[in-house]
GROMACS .gro file of C-alpha atoms in nm:
model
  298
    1UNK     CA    1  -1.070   1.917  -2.502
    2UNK     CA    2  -0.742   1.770  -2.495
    3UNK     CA    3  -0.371   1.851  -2.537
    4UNK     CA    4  -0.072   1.715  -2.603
    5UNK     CA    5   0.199   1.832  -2.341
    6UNK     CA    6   0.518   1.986  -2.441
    7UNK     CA    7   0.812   1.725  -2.277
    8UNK     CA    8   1.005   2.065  -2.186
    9UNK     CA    9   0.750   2.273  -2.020
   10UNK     CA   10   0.569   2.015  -1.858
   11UNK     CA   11   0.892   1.831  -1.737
   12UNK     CA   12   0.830   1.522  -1.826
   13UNK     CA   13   1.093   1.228  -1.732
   14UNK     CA   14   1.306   1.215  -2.043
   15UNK     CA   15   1.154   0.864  -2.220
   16UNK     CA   16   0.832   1.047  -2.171
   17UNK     CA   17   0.636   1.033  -2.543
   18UNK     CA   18   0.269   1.188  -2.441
   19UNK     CA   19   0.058   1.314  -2.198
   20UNK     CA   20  -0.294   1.392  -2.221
   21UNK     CA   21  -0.479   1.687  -2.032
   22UNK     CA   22  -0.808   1.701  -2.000
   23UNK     CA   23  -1.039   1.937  -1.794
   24UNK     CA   24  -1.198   1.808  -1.487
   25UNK     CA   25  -1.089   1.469  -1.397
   26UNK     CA   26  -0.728   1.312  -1.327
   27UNK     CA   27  -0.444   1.350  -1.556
   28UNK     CA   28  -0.326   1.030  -1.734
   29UNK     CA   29   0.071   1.073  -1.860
   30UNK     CA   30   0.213   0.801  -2.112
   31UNK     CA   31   0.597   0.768  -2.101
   32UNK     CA   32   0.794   0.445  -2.296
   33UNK     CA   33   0.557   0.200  -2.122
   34UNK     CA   34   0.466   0.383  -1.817
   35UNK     CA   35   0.133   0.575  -1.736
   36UNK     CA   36   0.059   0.799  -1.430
   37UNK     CA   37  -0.290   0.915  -1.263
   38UNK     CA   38  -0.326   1.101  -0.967
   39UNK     CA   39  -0.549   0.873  -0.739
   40UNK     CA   40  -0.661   0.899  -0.394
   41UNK     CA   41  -0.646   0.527  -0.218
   42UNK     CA   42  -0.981   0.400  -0.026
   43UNK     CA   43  -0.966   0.461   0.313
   44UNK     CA   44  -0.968   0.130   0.516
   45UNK     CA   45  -1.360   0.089   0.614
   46UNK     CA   46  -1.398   0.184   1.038
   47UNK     CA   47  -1.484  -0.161   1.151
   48UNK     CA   48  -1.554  -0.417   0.875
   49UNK     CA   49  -1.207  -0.403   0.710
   50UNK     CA   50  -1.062  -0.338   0.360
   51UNK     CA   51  -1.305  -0.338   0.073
   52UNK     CA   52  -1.049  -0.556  -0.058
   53UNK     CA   53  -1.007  -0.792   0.254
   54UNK     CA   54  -1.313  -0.792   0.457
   55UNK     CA   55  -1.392  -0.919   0.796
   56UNK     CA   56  -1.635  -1.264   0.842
   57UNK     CA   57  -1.941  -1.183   0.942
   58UNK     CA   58  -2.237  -1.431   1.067
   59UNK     CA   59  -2.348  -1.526   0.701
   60UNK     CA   60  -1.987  -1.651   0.688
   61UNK     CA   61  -1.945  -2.055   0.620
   62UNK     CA   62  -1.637  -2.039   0.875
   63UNK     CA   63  -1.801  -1.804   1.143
   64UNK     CA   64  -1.886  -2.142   1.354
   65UNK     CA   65  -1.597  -2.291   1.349
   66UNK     CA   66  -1.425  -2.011   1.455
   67UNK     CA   67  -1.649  -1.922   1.736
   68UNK     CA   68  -1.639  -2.269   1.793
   69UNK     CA   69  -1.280  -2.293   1.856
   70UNK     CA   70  -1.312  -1.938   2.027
   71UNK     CA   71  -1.471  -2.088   2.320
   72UNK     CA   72  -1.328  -2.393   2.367
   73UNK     CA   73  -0.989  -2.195   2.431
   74UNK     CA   74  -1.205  -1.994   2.687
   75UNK     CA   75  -1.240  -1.690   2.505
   76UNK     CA   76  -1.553  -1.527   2.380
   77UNK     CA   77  -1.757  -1.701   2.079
   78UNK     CA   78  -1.703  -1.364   1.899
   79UNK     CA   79  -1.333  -1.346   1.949
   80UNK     CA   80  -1.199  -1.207   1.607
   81UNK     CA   81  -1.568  -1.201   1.453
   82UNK     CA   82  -1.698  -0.841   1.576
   83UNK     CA   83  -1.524  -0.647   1.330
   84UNK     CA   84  -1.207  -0.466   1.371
   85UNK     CA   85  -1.117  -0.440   1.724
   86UNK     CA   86  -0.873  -0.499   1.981
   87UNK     CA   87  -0.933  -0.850   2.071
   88UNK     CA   88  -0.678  -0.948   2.275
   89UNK     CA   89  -0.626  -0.604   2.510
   90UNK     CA   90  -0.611  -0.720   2.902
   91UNK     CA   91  -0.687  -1.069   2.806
   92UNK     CA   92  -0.478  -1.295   3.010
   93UNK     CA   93  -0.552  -1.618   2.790
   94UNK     CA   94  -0.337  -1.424   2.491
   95UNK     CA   95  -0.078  -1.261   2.787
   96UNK     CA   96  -0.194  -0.921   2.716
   97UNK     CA   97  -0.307  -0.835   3.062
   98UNK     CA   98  -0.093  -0.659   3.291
   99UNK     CA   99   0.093  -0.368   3.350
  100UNK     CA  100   0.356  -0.334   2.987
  101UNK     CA  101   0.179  -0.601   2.754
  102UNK     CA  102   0.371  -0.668   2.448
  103UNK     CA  103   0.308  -0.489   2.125
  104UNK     CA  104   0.076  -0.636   1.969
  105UNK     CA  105  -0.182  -0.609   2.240
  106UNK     CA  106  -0.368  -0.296   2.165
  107UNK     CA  107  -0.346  -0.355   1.743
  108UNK     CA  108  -0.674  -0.413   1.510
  109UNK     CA  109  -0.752  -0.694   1.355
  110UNK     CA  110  -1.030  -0.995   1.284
  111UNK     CA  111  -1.062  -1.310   1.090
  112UNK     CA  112  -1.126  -1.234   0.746
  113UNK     CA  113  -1.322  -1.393   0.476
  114UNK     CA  114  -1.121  -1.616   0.254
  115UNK     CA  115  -1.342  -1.633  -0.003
  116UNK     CA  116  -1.334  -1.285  -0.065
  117UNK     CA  117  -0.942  -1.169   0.056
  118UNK     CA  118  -0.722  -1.320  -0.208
  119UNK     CA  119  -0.637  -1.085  -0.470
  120UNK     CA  120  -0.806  -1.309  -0.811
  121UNK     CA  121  -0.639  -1.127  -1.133
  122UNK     CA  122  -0.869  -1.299  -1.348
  123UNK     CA  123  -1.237  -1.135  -1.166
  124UNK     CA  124  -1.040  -0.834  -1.107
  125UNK     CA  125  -0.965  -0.851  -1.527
  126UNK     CA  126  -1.293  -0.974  -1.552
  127UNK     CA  127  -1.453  -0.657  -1.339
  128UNK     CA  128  -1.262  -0.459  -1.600
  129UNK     CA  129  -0.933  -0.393  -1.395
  130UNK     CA  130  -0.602  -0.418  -1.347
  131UNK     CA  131  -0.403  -0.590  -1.078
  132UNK     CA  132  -0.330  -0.373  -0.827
  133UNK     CA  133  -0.563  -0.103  -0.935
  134UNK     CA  134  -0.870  -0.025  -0.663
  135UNK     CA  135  -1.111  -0.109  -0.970
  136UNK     CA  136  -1.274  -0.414  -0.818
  137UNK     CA  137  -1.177  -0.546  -0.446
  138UNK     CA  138  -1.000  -0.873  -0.629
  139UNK     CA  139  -0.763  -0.650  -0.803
  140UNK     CA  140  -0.565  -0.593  -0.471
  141UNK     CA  141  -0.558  -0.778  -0.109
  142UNK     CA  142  -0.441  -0.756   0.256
  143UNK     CA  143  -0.161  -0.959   0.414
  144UNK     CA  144  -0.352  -1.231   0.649
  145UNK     CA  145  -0.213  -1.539   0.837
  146UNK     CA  146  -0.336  -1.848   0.882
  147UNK     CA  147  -0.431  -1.888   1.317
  148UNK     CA  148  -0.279  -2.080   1.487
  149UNK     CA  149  -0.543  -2.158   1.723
  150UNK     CA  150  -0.855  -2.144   1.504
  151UNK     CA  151  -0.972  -2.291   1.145
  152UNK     CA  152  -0.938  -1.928   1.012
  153UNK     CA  153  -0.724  -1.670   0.894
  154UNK     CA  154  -0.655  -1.387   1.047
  155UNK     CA  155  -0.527  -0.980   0.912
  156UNK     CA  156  -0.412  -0.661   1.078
  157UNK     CA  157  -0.334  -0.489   0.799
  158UNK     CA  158  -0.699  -0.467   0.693
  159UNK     CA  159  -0.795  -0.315   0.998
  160UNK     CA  160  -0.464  -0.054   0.949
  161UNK     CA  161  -0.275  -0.186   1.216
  162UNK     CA  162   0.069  -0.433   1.179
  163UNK     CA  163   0.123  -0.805   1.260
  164UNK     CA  164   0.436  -0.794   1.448
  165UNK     CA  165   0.443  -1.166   1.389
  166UNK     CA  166   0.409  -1.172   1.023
  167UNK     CA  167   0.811  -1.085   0.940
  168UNK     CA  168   0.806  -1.240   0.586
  169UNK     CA  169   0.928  -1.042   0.263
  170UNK     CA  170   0.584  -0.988   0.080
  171UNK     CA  171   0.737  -1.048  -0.276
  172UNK     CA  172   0.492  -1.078  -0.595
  173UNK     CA  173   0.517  -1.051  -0.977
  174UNK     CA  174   0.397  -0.638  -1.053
  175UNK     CA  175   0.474  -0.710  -1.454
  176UNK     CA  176   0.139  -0.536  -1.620
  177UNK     CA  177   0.027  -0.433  -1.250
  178UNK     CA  178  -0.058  -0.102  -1.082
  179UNK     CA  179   0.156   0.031  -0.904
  180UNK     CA  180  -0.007   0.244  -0.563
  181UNK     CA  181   0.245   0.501  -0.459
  182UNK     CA  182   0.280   0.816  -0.308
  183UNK     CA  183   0.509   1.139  -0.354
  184UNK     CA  184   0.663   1.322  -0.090
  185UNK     CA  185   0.859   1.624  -0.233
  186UNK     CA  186   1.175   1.747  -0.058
  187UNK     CA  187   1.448   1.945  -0.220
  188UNK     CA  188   1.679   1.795  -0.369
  189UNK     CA  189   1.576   1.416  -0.391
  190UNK     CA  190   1.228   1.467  -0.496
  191UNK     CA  191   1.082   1.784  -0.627
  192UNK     CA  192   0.733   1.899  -0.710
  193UNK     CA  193   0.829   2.017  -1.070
  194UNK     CA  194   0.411   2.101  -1.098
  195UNK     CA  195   0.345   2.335  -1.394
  196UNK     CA  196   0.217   2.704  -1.330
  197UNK     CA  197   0.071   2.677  -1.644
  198UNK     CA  198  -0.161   2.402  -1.613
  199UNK     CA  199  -0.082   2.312  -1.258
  200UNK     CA  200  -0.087   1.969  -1.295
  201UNK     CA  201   0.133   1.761  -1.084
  202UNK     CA  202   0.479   1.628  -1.170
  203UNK     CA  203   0.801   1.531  -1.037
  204UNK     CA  204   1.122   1.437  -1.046
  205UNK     CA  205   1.457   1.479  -0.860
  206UNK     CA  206   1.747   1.181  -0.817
  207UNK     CA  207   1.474   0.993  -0.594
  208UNK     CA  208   1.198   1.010  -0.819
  209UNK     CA  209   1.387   0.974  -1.115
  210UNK     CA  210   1.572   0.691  -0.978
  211UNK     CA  211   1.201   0.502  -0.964
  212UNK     CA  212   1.115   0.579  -1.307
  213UNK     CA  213   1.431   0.438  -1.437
  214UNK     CA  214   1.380   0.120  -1.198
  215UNK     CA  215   1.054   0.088  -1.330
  216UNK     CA  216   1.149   0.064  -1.739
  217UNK     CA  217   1.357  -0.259  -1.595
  218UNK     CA  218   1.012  -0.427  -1.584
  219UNK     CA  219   0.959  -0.553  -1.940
  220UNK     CA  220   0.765  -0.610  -2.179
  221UNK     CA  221   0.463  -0.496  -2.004
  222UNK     CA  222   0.588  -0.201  -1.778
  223UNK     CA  223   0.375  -0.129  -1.427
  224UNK     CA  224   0.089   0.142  -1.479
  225UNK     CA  225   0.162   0.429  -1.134
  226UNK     CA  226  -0.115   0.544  -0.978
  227UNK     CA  227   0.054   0.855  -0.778
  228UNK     CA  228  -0.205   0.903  -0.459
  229UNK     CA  229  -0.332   1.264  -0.420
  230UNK     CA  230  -0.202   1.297  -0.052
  231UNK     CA  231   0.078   1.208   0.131
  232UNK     CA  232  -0.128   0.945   0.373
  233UNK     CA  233  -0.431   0.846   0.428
  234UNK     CA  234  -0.614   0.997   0.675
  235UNK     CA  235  -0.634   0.640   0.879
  236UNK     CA  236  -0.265   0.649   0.890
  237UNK     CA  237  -0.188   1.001   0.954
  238UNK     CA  238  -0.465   0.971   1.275
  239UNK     CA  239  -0.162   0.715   1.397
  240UNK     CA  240   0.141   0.935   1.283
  241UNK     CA  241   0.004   1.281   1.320
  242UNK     CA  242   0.397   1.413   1.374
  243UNK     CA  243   0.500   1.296   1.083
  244UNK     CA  244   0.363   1.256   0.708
  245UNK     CA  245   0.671   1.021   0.640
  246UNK     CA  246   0.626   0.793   0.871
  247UNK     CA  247   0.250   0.783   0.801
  248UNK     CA  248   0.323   0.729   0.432
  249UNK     CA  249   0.508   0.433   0.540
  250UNK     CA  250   0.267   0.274   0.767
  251UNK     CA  251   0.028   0.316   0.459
  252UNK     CA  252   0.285   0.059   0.278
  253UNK     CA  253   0.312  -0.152   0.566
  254UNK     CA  254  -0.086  -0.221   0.553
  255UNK     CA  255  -0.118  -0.208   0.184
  256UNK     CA  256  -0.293   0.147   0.113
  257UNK     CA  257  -0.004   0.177  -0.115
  258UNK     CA  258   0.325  -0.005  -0.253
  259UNK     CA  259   0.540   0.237  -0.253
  260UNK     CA  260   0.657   0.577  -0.070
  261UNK     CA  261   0.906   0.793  -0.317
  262UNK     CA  262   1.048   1.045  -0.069
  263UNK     CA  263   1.329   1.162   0.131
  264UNK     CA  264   1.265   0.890   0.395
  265UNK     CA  265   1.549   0.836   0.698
  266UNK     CA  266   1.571   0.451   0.763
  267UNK     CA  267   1.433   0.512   1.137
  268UNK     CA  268   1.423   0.180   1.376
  269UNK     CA  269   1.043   0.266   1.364
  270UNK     CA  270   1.020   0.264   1.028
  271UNK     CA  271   1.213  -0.020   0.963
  272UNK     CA  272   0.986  -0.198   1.185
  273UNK     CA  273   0.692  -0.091   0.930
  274UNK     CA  274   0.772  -0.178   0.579
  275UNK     CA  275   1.107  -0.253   0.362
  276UNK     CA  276   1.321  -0.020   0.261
  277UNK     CA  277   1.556  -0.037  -0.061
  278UNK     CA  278   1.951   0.041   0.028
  279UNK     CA  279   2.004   0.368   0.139
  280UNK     CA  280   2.218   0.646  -0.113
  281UNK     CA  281   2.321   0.982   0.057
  282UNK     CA  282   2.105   0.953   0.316
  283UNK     CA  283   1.718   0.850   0.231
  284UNK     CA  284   1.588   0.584   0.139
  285UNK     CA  285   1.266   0.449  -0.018
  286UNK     CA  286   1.032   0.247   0.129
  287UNK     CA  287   0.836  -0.017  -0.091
  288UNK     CA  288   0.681  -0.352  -0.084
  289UNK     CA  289   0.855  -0.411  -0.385
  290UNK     CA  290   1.186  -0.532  -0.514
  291UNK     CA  291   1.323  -0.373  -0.798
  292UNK     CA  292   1.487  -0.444  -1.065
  293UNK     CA  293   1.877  -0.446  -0.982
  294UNK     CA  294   1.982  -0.296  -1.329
  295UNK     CA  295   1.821   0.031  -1.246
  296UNK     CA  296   2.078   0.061  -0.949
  297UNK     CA  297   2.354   0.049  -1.128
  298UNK     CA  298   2.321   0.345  -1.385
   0.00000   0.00000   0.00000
């Protein structure tokens, strides 16, 4: 059985037109172009990678060459190939040896499989999804680099850890894509406005209301939200235990999700993770998105 929500009681955001509740499965709310579900992201896999950005394995046409060009540097014909790990940790061919080696020593990563990484809208349509959506593994991808020392390309962020190298803007076209985010409530900026009645979950606040308006920008065909069921993953919270904030934003930084709405404080640590949109009274959001200037100025 369904229901049609009442826009008062249920505190919808004020463009909302529907919502429809059903019993025993995630909650689907239409507003003018926008629809919500409460989604839980896929936890990064514990050596092989992101479903959506695996690691090469052996049946892999560019394993050789890799291990190939592994060895001739002096490193191990596996070198990248094993999986998640830390490959370069006290290995004095990569300057990681010693007694303060630089950041990026101890991180995950591996050379991933190109012909399975790159996020392909038209299999991910075809697998009946939507871009960005965690319906089929093409429907969202990792960031990866091309290696500078190998035929390959190489990803941290699918083994949940950060290329300290990679400082580019990640920038991309989210028109008719899902949208991964997650919801931090904290009075006043975001608030968990969840019904007693039928305690599903809602929101709003300046914050939160501030990224629904930002969102209508996006026309004609208006991002779908998928609002994640916790805070962080449990990957990124294992890094961040102190802090579900910070853990929300390493989830950005490695592509769990695209956005954190919540009271965030631009920390240096943070910064270092993910982008954040301009600050306003104090927080700030961090996204891998840029939106729509418009929205900023109402």
């Amino acid at each position: 059985v369904w229901r049609v929500a009442d826009p008062v009681e249920d505190g919808l955001p004020r463009k909302a037109a529907t919502r429809l509740v059903g019993p025993g499965g995630p909650a689907m709310m239409r507003t003018t172009g926008l629809i919500w579900f409460l989604i839980l992201p896929p936890e990064t896999t514990a050596d092989g990678g992101a479903l959506e950005c695996p690691c090469l394995n052996s049946t892999s046409a560019q394993y050789a060459a890799i291990s190939a060009a592994s060895v001739s540097r002096g490193l191990s014909a596996t070198y990248g190939l094993e999986g998640c790990k830390a490959y370069d940790a006290n290995i004095s061919l990569t300057g990681c040896d010693g007694a303060s080696p630089p950041e990026h020593c101890g991180n995950f990563w591996c050379y991933i499989d190109l012909d399975l990484c790159p996020k392909r809208d038209d299999l991910c349509i075809a697998n009946g999804g939507v871009p960005g959506s965690y319906t089929s593994p093409y429907c969202r991808t990792r960031d990866y680099v091309s290696s500078e020392s190998s035929p390959g390309y190489l990803s941290y962020e699918t083994c949940g850890s950060i290329n300290v190298y990679n400082v580019s803007l990640l920038t991309a076209d989210v028109e008719g894509h899902v949208l991964q985010i997650s919801v931090i409530p904290s009075s006043p900026w975001v608030i968990d406005k969840t019904s007693p009645i039928s305690g599903l979950k809602k929101f709003g606040g300046p914050s939160y209301d501030f990224f629904v308006e930002a969102l209508e920008c996006i026309q004609p065909n208006v991002p779908t939200v998928k609002i994640a069921a916790d805070y962080a993953t449990a990957g990124s919270r294992a890094k961040f235990p102190s802090s579900d904030y910070t853990a929300c934003v390493h989830d950005v930084a490695v592509g769990n999700l695209d956005m954190c709405v919540a009271d965030l404080w631009l920390t240096p640590e943070r910064n270092q993770l993910a982008t954040f949109l301009p600050t306003f009274g104090g927080p700030s959001l961090a996204s891998r998105l840029l939106l729509p200037c418009g929205a900023a100025e109402d």
